[in-house]
Steps between C-alpha positions, in 0.01 A plus 500: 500500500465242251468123660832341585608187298845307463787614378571327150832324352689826358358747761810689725545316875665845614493847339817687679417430866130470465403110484222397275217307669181506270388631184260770428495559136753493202796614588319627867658286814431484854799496695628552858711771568838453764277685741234243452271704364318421263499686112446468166802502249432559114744460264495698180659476154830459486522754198423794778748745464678508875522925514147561399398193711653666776397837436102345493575352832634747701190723538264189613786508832380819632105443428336425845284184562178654551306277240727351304704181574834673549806439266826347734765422279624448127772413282655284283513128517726324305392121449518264159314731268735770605446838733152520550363812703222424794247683716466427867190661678276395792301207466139602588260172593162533352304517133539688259178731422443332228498150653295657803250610221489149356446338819307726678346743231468876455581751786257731646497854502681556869736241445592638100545851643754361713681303227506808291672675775758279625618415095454886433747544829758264360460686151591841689804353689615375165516786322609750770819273471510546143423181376126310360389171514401480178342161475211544803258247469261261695760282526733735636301590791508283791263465806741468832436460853518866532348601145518580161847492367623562198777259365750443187641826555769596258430259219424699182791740583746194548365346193506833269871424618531211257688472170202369343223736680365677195429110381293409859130479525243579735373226659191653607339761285211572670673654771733750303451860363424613146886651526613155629384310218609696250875446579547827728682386842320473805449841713266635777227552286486130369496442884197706547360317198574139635373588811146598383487184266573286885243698676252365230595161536478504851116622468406281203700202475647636151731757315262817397643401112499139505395406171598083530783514266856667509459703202119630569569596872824718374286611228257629771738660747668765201096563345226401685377631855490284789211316694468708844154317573624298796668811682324670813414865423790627757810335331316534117611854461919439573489129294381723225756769489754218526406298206518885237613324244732860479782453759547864597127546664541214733551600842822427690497256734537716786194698399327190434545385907377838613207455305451144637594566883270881499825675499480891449518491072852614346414451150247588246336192438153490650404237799298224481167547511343456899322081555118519329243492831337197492774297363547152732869375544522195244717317774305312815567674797606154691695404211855467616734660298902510368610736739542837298583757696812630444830627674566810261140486343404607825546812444120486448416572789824763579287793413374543806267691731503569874384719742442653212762357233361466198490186264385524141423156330546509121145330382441260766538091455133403469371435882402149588142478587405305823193454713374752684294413875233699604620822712455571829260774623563418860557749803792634446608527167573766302194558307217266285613535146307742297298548157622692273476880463390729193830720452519817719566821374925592461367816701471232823828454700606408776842720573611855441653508149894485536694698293805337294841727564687539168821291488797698612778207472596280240723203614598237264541111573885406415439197248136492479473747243183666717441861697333546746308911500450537871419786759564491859121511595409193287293241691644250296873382372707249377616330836678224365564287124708188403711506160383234280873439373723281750525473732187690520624729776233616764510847561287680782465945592689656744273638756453829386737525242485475093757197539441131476711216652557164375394281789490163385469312149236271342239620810273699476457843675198662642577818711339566808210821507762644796758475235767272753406176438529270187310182483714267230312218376721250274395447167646148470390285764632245724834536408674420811172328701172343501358835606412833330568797732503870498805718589480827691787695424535821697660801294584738794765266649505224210402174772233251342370159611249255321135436593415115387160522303404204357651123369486342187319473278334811686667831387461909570436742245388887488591663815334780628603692797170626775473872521710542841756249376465291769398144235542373188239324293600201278251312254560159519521290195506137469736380229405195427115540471573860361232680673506726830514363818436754746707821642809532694555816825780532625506705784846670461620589875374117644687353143245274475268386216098341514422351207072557457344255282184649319116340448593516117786421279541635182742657294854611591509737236242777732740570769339615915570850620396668836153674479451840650407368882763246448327183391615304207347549157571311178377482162299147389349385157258227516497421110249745425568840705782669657471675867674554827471307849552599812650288776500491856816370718364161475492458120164507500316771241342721654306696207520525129467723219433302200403762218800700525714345279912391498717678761870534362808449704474605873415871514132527402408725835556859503763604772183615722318125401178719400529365091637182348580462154436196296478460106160512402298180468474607128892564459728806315322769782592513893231497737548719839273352795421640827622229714245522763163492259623355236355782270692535213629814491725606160573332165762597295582406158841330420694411211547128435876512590465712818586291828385608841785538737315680815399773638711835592274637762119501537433657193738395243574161370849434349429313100803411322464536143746437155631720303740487210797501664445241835235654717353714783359475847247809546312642772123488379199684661180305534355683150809320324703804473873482506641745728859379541760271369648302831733286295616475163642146362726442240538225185790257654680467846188451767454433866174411733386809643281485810363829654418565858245706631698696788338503891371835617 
């Protein structure tokens, strides 16, 4: 928020119960609450008409405060200059981001990704109530103690209230839409539009149309294109389909967080392209940052993968690059890393080829607007998704059943390989306590209990589940530096949790899994090349692979461990290696917008792909042949899938 000063001679001492203790702005107040909370109180024209006032208000009471500095109260408060309606909403206690970029420049790529999806999270909440912001802005989004939030909720709906509205000016033009400027009132699309003007600013100090003067920046947003220079190559993509100059092409918000967070696609617009190898993070790695993670935002990291789940990540942030020591070749470890290999032929493999049963079952996802095509023998299916509508309802499969049952809300759920167990992890942290934790909730008799993990500013993400489901892998992040900070087991039947700090740090954007003999492996980039460590119990690596390019999510091994998958080193193909050689041992070809999601068994990878409608998960052989549609996802209502692979 804006620095406190003095109330002035004419300013309010009380607004209905609320009493008025500083002054943020014109007409903007800092006041204490009978609760003694603290909140900010605006008061707005006194021409606002009191119905459609009220009707502007009343959806802002049921929108959820993940991201956004919740709306308490309004009304009407009648003083010298008449009945003048007010805003109440929470006061949050930090900068702005455009003061933060003033005083502490540009953000970096890992901390912009996470900016773009806590604001895109509010954006979502706001308009699954029915409502926009319609004014978003730098100086509507706020850096808490707990994140991003996005504030001044409510505004250009409770001014298009007014009398005099069709006489009102924007304030700031460089933030606004085409539509917005030209008179039309504000809807989600000018959201979407706002929103990809911010994301600029936060990357370059500076609206993509600022032109210096009023007239020459509007006359830049309705003709000219905008300045995209600054952006990293993983958010470029989405800040460009915002800012159509068109309205009707621009995603909807909702599609726009799936695309950020590596959600499974529901709409037709294309992902961002994947990070450029080679490409350093532009932020110092022991630079200490705003906190940005979010509370709803992380839903980033609610696609998820475990003993096999599966997590897809939408164009990953850029990684951070960090040191790298020299690698043990000691007694002991796992093997001495190795040179690279000429490709093999596709006619080498490692495992009988597995046939793919034809779908027998369709079952459809109440609200989600997604089915599922699955047959009893599949080695893979959906075990478990979270609705991203609130109050983003958990939902995990009955043990042998088609069924799914909500079993907790705003955590998310990875389902056990034995199909019993559900490990929830919460997406907003530290609500209640210093410490993140991990909940075990038990579906045959519904009993639970909570595993403490790690403390603040420490936190869990991407839990995977071991083959016998006997532990639980966490990567550890570390919010404040924004990098990785190790890995989390729990073992499950002692409820107890080591925390493993590794020999290298890096980003906490390439999650661990559990390698085939039950090590920990994790992706790395060093600022020039992407591969995969290994890690022994003491956090120390053990070997390294460092030609094979960018493992994605947590399921790069092959349900026997024999292959890996990564993207290749040269990007748009997937590289199949033998795990124990290193040899590579397919390539296939893949369109720009195709995300890996996993595999389906040991020879068949599952791709998820757009089409014109939403999109499709598909089983593909290793010649990049479709075979079979596993999931089909539809333009609008959308959920968080994550697929188990099932013991036996």
């Amino acid at each position: 928020m804006p620095d406190i000063s003095p109330v002035r001679a004419g300013d309010p001492e009380r607004v209905d119960e609320y009493q008025i203790v500083g002054r943020l702005g014109e007409d903007v107040y800092l006041a204490t609450a009978p609760s003694g909370d603290r909140v900010v109180v605006r008061l707005l024209p006194a021409d606002v008409s009191p119905e459609r006032f009220r009707e502007a208000m009343e959806p802002l009471r049921e929108i959820p405060a993940f991201c956004t500095a919740q709306v308490l109260d309004s009304g009407l408060n009648g003083g010298a200059d008449g009945d003048r309606p007010y805003i109440v909403s929470e006061y949050v206690d930090g900068p702005t981001l455009e003061e933060a970029v003033a005083s502490e420049g540009v953000l970096g790529a890992a901390a912009l990704h996470r900016l773009a999806v806590g604001t895109m999270t509010a954006l979502v909440a706001l308009h699954q109530a029915g409502t926009v912001h319609g004014d978003l802005r730098p100086g509507a989004v706020v850096f808490g103690p707990d994140g991003p939030r996005v504030i001044d909720l409510g505004m250009a709906r409770a001014l298009e209230a007014t009398a005099s509205s069709t006489t009102r000016k924007v304030d700031v033009p460089a933030y606004s839409s085409p539509e917005r400027l030209l008179g039309t009132s504000p809807g989600p699309e000018g959201d979407l539009f706002s929103w990809g003007a911010t994301m600029v600013f936060a990357a370059s100090g500076r609206s993509p149309f600022d032109a210096g003067t009023m007239s020459g920046t509007v006359n830049r947003i309705v003709n000219d294109e905008p300045d995209l220079g600054a952006l990293p190559d993983d958010l470029r993509g989405l800040v460009t389909a915002c800012l159509a100059k068109d309205p009707a092409p621009r995603p909807t918000a909702s599609d726009a967080l799936l695309r950020l967070v590596g959600g499974f696609l529901t709409s037709d617009q294309a992902p961002p392209d994947p990070p450029v190898p080679g490409t350093p993070s532009t932020r110092p790695l022991g630079r200490r940052a705003r906190p940005v993670l979010l509370v709803a935002g992380a839903l980033a990291v609610a696609l998820v993968s475990g003993g096999a789940v599966y997590l897809a990540l939408s164009g990953d942030p850029e990684p951070v690059a960090a040191p790298r020591p020299a690698r043990s070749t000691a007694p002991g470890a796992l093997a001495p890393a190795f040179t690279p290999q000429p490709q093999l032929s596709p006619n080498v493999t490692t495992a009988p080829w597995e046939p793919v049963e034809k779908a027998t079952k369709d079952i459809e996802l109440p609200g989600t607007g997604i089915t599922l095509h699955e047959n009893p023998k599949d080695p893979v299916k959906l075990g478990g998704y979270v609705n991203i509508k609130a109050p983003f309802a958990s939902f995990a499969r009955e043990k042998g059943k088609e069924t799914f049952k909500q079993v907790a809300s705003t955590l998310q759920p990875v389902l056990s390989p034995q199909g019993d167990l559900v490990a929830l992890n919460p997406i907003g942290k530290f609500a209640d306590s210093s410490f993140d934790f991990l909940r075990i909730h038990d579906l045959r008799n519904g009993t639970q209990f909570d595993v403490p993990t790690v403390e603040r500013p420490l936190e869990g993400q991407y839990p995977v589940w071991s083959k016998d489901g006997s532990k639980i892998l966490l990567s550890v992040r570390d919010k404040d530096k924004e990098r990785s900070d190790g890995f989390v087991v729990v073992d499950v039947a002692a409820r107890r949790a080591t925390h493993v700090r590794t020999e290298s740090v890096g980003s906490d954007t390439l999650p661990a899994t559990f390698a085939p003999d039950g090590s920990v492996a994790r992706g790395y980039y060093d600022g020039k090349s992407h591969g995969v460590d290994f890690y022994g119990p003491n956090g120390q690596a053990t070997r390294t692979m460092h030609w094979v390019g960018q493992p994605r999510n947590t399921t790069w091994f092959s349900p026997s461990g024999a292959l890996f998958a990564t993207i290749c080193p040269k990007g748009n193909t997937v590289c199949v290696w033998d795990t124990v050689s290193g040899h590579r041992r397919y390539t296939m070809d893949i369109k720009e917008e195709t995300r890996f999601v996993g595999w389906f068994n040991n020879n068949h990878l599952l791709l998820q792909n757009a089409v014109k409608k939403g999109s499709k998960i598909e089983v593909f052989d290793l010649y990049g042949k479709s075979v079979r549609v596993l999931a089909d996802l539809k333009k609008g209502d959308t959920a968080l899938l994550s697929f188990t692979v099932t013991a036996g």
